[in-house]
Amino acid sequence: MNKGSIMTLLFLSFIGYLSFTMIWSGSKYECNVCVEYKGVRECQEVEGMDKENTIMTGMSTACAAVTNGRTESIDCSMTQPVEIQCKELQ
């Protein structure tokens, strides 16, 4: 085997390892995040590995459902959620 083939094989093995560990590690948190923007309330249930990132994902997803355009989306994401309920998964 030449050097390029060995490097390609090592790279693909590394990517396979990362994919396998990410798939089998699962989520650690499940959060229900509710936002209210311009009188419209939207709640989203999301799962993730880190509590803070899971909450931020829920906010982004909920804001996407109640906003129109980038400016409103940014404005919505800067507001505080009206409700956050998180639980740790087994």
Short mmCIF file of N, CA and C in Angstrom, two decimals:
data_model
loop_
_atom_site.label_atom_id
_atom_site.label_comp_id
_atom_site.label_asym_id
_atom_site.label_seq_id
_atom_site.Cartn_x
_atom_site.Cartn_y
_atom_site.Cartn_z
N MET A 1 0.85 -1.19 0.00
CA MET A 1 0.00 0.00 0.00
C MET A 1 0.88 1.24 0.00
N ASN A 2 0.40 2.24 -0.71
CA ASN A 2 1.16 3.48 -0.71
C ASN A 2 0.72 4.37 0.45
N LYS A 3 1.43 5.43 0.64
CA LYS A 3 1.19 6.34 1.78
C LYS A 3 -0.22 6.94 1.75
N GLY A 4 -0.71 7.31 0.57
CA GLY A 4 -2.05 7.90 0.44
C GLY A 4 -3.15 6.93 0.85
N SER A 5 -2.99 5.67 0.47
CA SER A 5 -3.99 4.65 0.84
C SER A 5 -4.03 4.43 2.34
N ILE A 6 -2.89 4.41 2.97
CA ILE A 6 -2.82 4.22 4.42
C ILE A 6 -3.46 5.40 5.14
N MET A 7 -3.17 6.62 4.69
CA MET A 7 -3.75 7.81 5.31
C MET A 7 -5.28 7.82 5.13
N THR A 8 -5.75 7.44 3.95
CA THR A 8 -7.19 7.38 3.70
C THR A 8 -7.85 6.35 4.60
N LEU A 9 -7.25 5.20 4.74
CA LEU A 9 -7.78 4.15 5.60
C LEU A 9 -7.82 4.60 7.06
N LEU A 10 -6.79 5.26 7.54
CA LEU A 10 -6.76 5.78 8.91
C LEU A 10 -7.84 6.84 9.12
N PHE A 11 -7.99 7.73 8.15
CA PHE A 11 -9.00 8.79 8.26
C PHE A 11 -10.41 8.20 8.30
N LEU A 12 -10.70 7.25 7.41
CA LEU A 12 -12.02 6.63 7.39
C LEU A 12 -12.29 5.83 8.66
N SER A 13 -11.26 5.21 9.21
CA SER A 13 -11.42 4.49 10.47
C SER A 13 -11.76 5.45 11.60
N PHE A 14 -11.10 6.57 11.63
CA PHE A 14 -11.36 7.59 12.66
C PHE A 14 -12.78 8.13 12.54
N ILE A 15 -13.22 8.44 11.34
CA ILE A 15 -14.59 8.93 11.12
C ILE A 15 -15.61 7.86 11.53
N GLY A 16 -15.34 6.61 11.21
CA GLY A 16 -16.22 5.52 11.60
C GLY A 16 -16.32 5.39 13.11
N TYR A 17 -15.18 5.52 13.80
CA TYR A 17 -15.16 5.46 15.26
C TYR A 17 -15.98 6.59 15.86
N LEU A 18 -15.80 7.81 15.37
CA LEU A 18 -16.57 8.95 15.88
C LEU A 18 -18.06 8.77 15.65
N SER A 19 -18.42 8.32 14.47
CA SER A 19 -19.83 8.09 14.16
C SER A 19 -20.43 7.05 15.09
N PHE A 20 -19.72 5.97 15.29
CA PHE A 20 -20.20 4.89 16.15
C PHE A 20 -20.41 5.37 17.58
N THR A 21 -19.44 6.09 18.13
CA THR A 21 -19.55 6.54 19.53
C THR A 21 -20.65 7.58 19.68
N MET A 22 -20.84 8.44 18.69
CA MET A 22 -21.90 9.45 18.79
C MET A 22 -23.28 8.82 18.69
N ILE A 23 -23.42 7.81 17.87
CA ILE A 23 -24.72 7.15 17.71
C ILE A 23 -25.06 6.35 18.97
N TRP A 24 -24.12 5.64 19.53
CA TRP A 24 -24.41 4.76 20.65
C TRP A 24 -24.37 5.45 22.00
N SER A 25 -23.83 6.64 22.07
CA SER A 25 -23.78 7.33 23.37
C SER A 25 -25.15 7.91 23.73
N GLY A 26 -25.97 8.27 22.75
CA GLY A 26 -27.33 8.74 23.00
C GLY A 26 -27.37 10.11 23.65
N SER A 27 -28.59 10.54 23.96
CA SER A 27 -28.81 11.84 24.59
C SER A 27 -28.86 11.69 26.10
N LYS A 28 -28.44 12.73 26.79
CA LYS A 28 -28.47 12.70 28.25
C LYS A 28 -29.60 13.55 28.82
N TYR A 29 -30.07 14.53 28.06
CA TYR A 29 -31.12 15.44 28.56
C TYR A 29 -32.26 15.53 27.56
N GLU A 30 -33.45 15.68 28.11
CA GLU A 30 -34.64 15.96 27.31
C GLU A 30 -35.29 17.20 27.91
N CYS A 31 -35.46 18.22 27.09
CA CYS A 31 -36.01 19.49 27.58
C CYS A 31 -37.23 19.90 26.75
N ASN A 32 -38.19 20.46 27.42
CA ASN A 32 -39.34 21.09 26.77
C ASN A 32 -39.16 22.59 26.97
N VAL A 33 -38.95 23.31 25.89
CA VAL A 33 -38.65 24.75 25.94
C VAL A 33 -39.77 25.51 25.25
N CYS A 34 -40.34 26.49 25.95
CA CYS A 34 -41.41 27.31 25.39
C CYS A 34 -40.96 28.76 25.29
N VAL A 35 -41.22 29.38 24.14
CA VAL A 35 -40.95 30.80 23.95
C VAL A 35 -42.25 31.49 23.55
N GLU A 36 -42.30 32.77 23.84
CA GLU A 36 -43.44 33.58 23.40
C GLU A 36 -42.88 34.80 22.68
N TYR A 37 -43.35 35.00 21.44
CA TYR A 37 -42.87 36.11 20.63
C TYR A 37 -44.06 36.74 19.93
N LYS A 38 -44.24 38.02 20.15
CA LYS A 38 -45.35 38.79 19.58
C LYS A 38 -46.70 38.12 19.83
N GLY A 39 -46.86 37.64 21.06
CA GLY A 39 -48.13 37.05 21.47
C GLY A 39 -48.36 35.61 21.04
N VAL A 40 -47.40 35.02 20.36
CA VAL A 40 -47.54 33.63 19.92
C VAL A 40 -46.60 32.77 20.75
N ARG A 41 -47.15 31.71 21.33
CA ARG A 41 -46.36 30.81 22.17
C ARG A 41 -46.10 29.52 21.42
N GLU A 42 -44.86 29.05 21.49
CA GLU A 42 -44.47 27.79 20.84
C GLU A 42 -43.57 27.01 21.77
N CYS A 43 -43.83 25.71 21.90
CA CYS A 43 -43.02 24.83 22.73
C CYS A 43 -42.39 23.75 21.85
N GLN A 44 -41.16 23.39 22.17
CA GLN A 44 -40.45 22.35 21.45
C GLN A 44 -39.80 21.41 22.44
N GLU A 45 -39.86 20.12 22.15
CA GLU A 45 -39.20 19.11 22.96
C GLU A 45 -37.95 18.66 22.21
N VAL A 46 -36.80 18.77 22.88
CA VAL A 46 -35.52 18.44 22.24
C VAL A 46 -34.69 17.57 23.18
N GLU A 47 -33.76 16.84 22.60
CA GLU A 47 -32.84 16.00 23.35
C GLU A 47 -31.42 16.39 22.99
N GLY A 48 -30.51 16.22 23.97
CA GLY A 48 -29.12 16.54 23.71
C GLY A 48 -28.20 16.00 24.78
N MET A 49 -26.92 16.17 24.56
CA MET A 49 -25.90 15.68 25.49
C MET A 49 -25.61 16.67 26.61
N ASP A 50 -25.74 17.96 26.33
CA ASP A 50 -25.41 19.02 27.29
C ASP A 50 -26.67 19.82 27.56
N LYS A 51 -26.96 20.08 28.83
CA LYS A 51 -28.22 20.74 29.19
C LYS A 51 -28.35 22.13 28.57
N GLU A 52 -27.31 22.94 28.65
CA GLU A 52 -27.37 24.31 28.13
C GLU A 52 -27.56 24.32 26.61
N ASN A 53 -26.83 23.46 25.93
CA ASN A 53 -26.96 23.39 24.46
C ASN A 53 -28.32 22.85 24.06
N THR A 54 -28.87 21.95 24.84
CA THR A 54 -30.20 21.41 24.56
C THR A 54 -31.25 22.50 24.69
N ILE A 55 -31.12 23.33 25.71
CA ILE A 55 -32.05 24.45 25.90
C ILE A 55 -31.93 25.44 24.74
N MET A 56 -30.71 25.75 24.34
CA MET A 56 -30.51 26.69 23.22
C MET A 56 -31.10 26.12 21.91
N THR A 57 -30.96 24.82 21.71
CA THR A 57 -31.54 24.19 20.52
C THR A 57 -33.05 24.30 20.56
N GLY A 58 -33.63 24.06 21.73
CA GLY A 58 -35.08 24.19 21.87
C GLY A 58 -35.57 25.60 21.60
N MET A 59 -34.81 26.59 22.10
CA MET A 59 -35.17 28.00 21.84
C MET A 59 -35.11 28.31 20.35
N SER A 60 -34.05 27.87 19.70
CA SER A 60 -33.89 28.15 18.26
C SER A 60 -35.01 27.51 17.45
N THR A 61 -35.35 26.28 17.80
CA THR A 61 -36.40 25.57 17.08
C THR A 61 -37.76 26.22 17.31
N ALA A 62 -38.03 26.59 18.56
CA ALA A 62 -39.31 27.23 18.86
C ALA A 62 -39.39 28.60 18.20
N CYS A 63 -38.31 29.36 18.22
CA CYS A 63 -38.30 30.68 17.59
C CYS A 63 -38.51 30.57 16.08
N ALA A 64 -37.97 29.53 15.48
CA ALA A 64 -38.14 29.36 14.03
C ALA A 64 -39.61 29.17 13.67
N ALA A 65 -40.39 28.60 14.60
CA ALA A 65 -41.80 28.35 14.32
C ALA A 65 -42.67 29.61 14.46
N VAL A 66 -42.21 30.61 15.22
CA VAL A 66 -43.05 31.79 15.48
C VAL A 66 -42.53 33.06 14.81
N THR A 67 -41.43 32.97 14.08
CA THR A 67 -40.87 34.18 13.47
C THR A 67 -40.89 34.08 11.95
N ASN A 68 -40.69 35.25 11.35
CA ASN A 68 -40.62 35.37 9.90
C ASN A 68 -39.36 36.15 9.57
N GLY A 69 -38.34 35.49 9.09
CA GLY A 69 -37.13 36.20 8.70
C GLY A 69 -36.05 36.19 9.76
N ARG A 70 -34.88 36.57 9.33
CA ARG A 70 -33.69 36.51 10.18
C ARG A 70 -33.75 37.51 11.33
N THR A 71 -34.21 38.72 11.09
CA THR A 71 -34.26 39.75 12.13
C THR A 71 -35.17 39.33 13.27
N GLU A 72 -36.35 38.84 12.96
CA GLU A 72 -37.27 38.39 13.99
C GLU A 72 -36.70 37.17 14.73
N SER A 73 -36.06 36.30 14.01
CA SER A 73 -35.47 35.11 14.62
C SER A 73 -34.40 35.49 15.64
N ILE A 74 -33.55 36.45 15.29
CA ILE A 74 -32.51 36.93 16.22
C ILE A 74 -33.16 37.60 17.42
N ASP A 75 -34.17 38.43 17.17
CA ASP A 75 -34.89 39.11 18.25
C ASP A 75 -35.53 38.10 19.19
N CYS A 76 -36.16 37.08 18.65
CA CYS A 76 -36.80 36.05 19.46
C CYS A 76 -35.77 35.28 20.29
N SER A 77 -34.64 34.95 19.70
CA SER A 77 -33.63 34.17 20.42
C SER A 77 -33.00 34.94 21.57
N MET A 78 -33.17 36.26 21.59
CA MET A 78 -32.63 37.07 22.68
C MET A 78 -33.61 37.21 23.85
N THR A 79 -34.85 36.74 23.67
CA THR A 79 -35.82 36.80 24.75
C THR A 79 -35.66 35.58 25.66
N GLN A 80 -36.12 35.70 26.88
CA GLN A 80 -36.06 34.59 27.82
C GLN A 80 -37.20 33.61 27.52
N PRO A 81 -36.92 32.31 27.61
CA PRO A 81 -38.00 31.34 27.44
C PRO A 81 -39.03 31.51 28.56
N VAL A 82 -40.30 31.28 28.25
CA VAL A 82 -41.34 31.40 29.27
C VAL A 82 -41.44 30.14 30.11
N GLU A 83 -40.92 29.04 29.59
CA GLU A 83 -40.96 27.78 30.34
C GLU A 83 -39.83 26.86 29.88
N ILE A 84 -39.16 26.26 30.85
CA ILE A 84 -38.12 25.27 30.57
C ILE A 84 -38.32 24.12 31.54
N GLN A 85 -38.48 22.93 31.00
CA GLN A 85 -38.57 21.73 31.83
C GLN A 85 -37.59 20.72 31.27
N CYS A 86 -36.59 20.36 32.06
CA CYS A 86 -35.58 19.41 31.61
C CYS A 86 -35.54 18.21 32.55
N LYS A 87 -35.27 17.06 31.96
CA LYS A 87 -35.06 15.87 32.78
C LYS A 87 -33.86 15.12 32.23
N GLU A 88 -33.16 14.47 33.14
CA GLU A 88 -31.98 13.70 32.76
C GLU A 88 -32.44 12.31 32.35
N LEU A 89 -31.99 11.86 31.19
CA LEU A 89 -32.37 10.54 30.70
C LEU A 89 -31.42 9.50 31.27
N GLN A 90 -31.90 8.30 31.38
CA GLN A 90 -31.08 7.20 31.93
C GLN A 90 -30.12 6.67 30.90
#
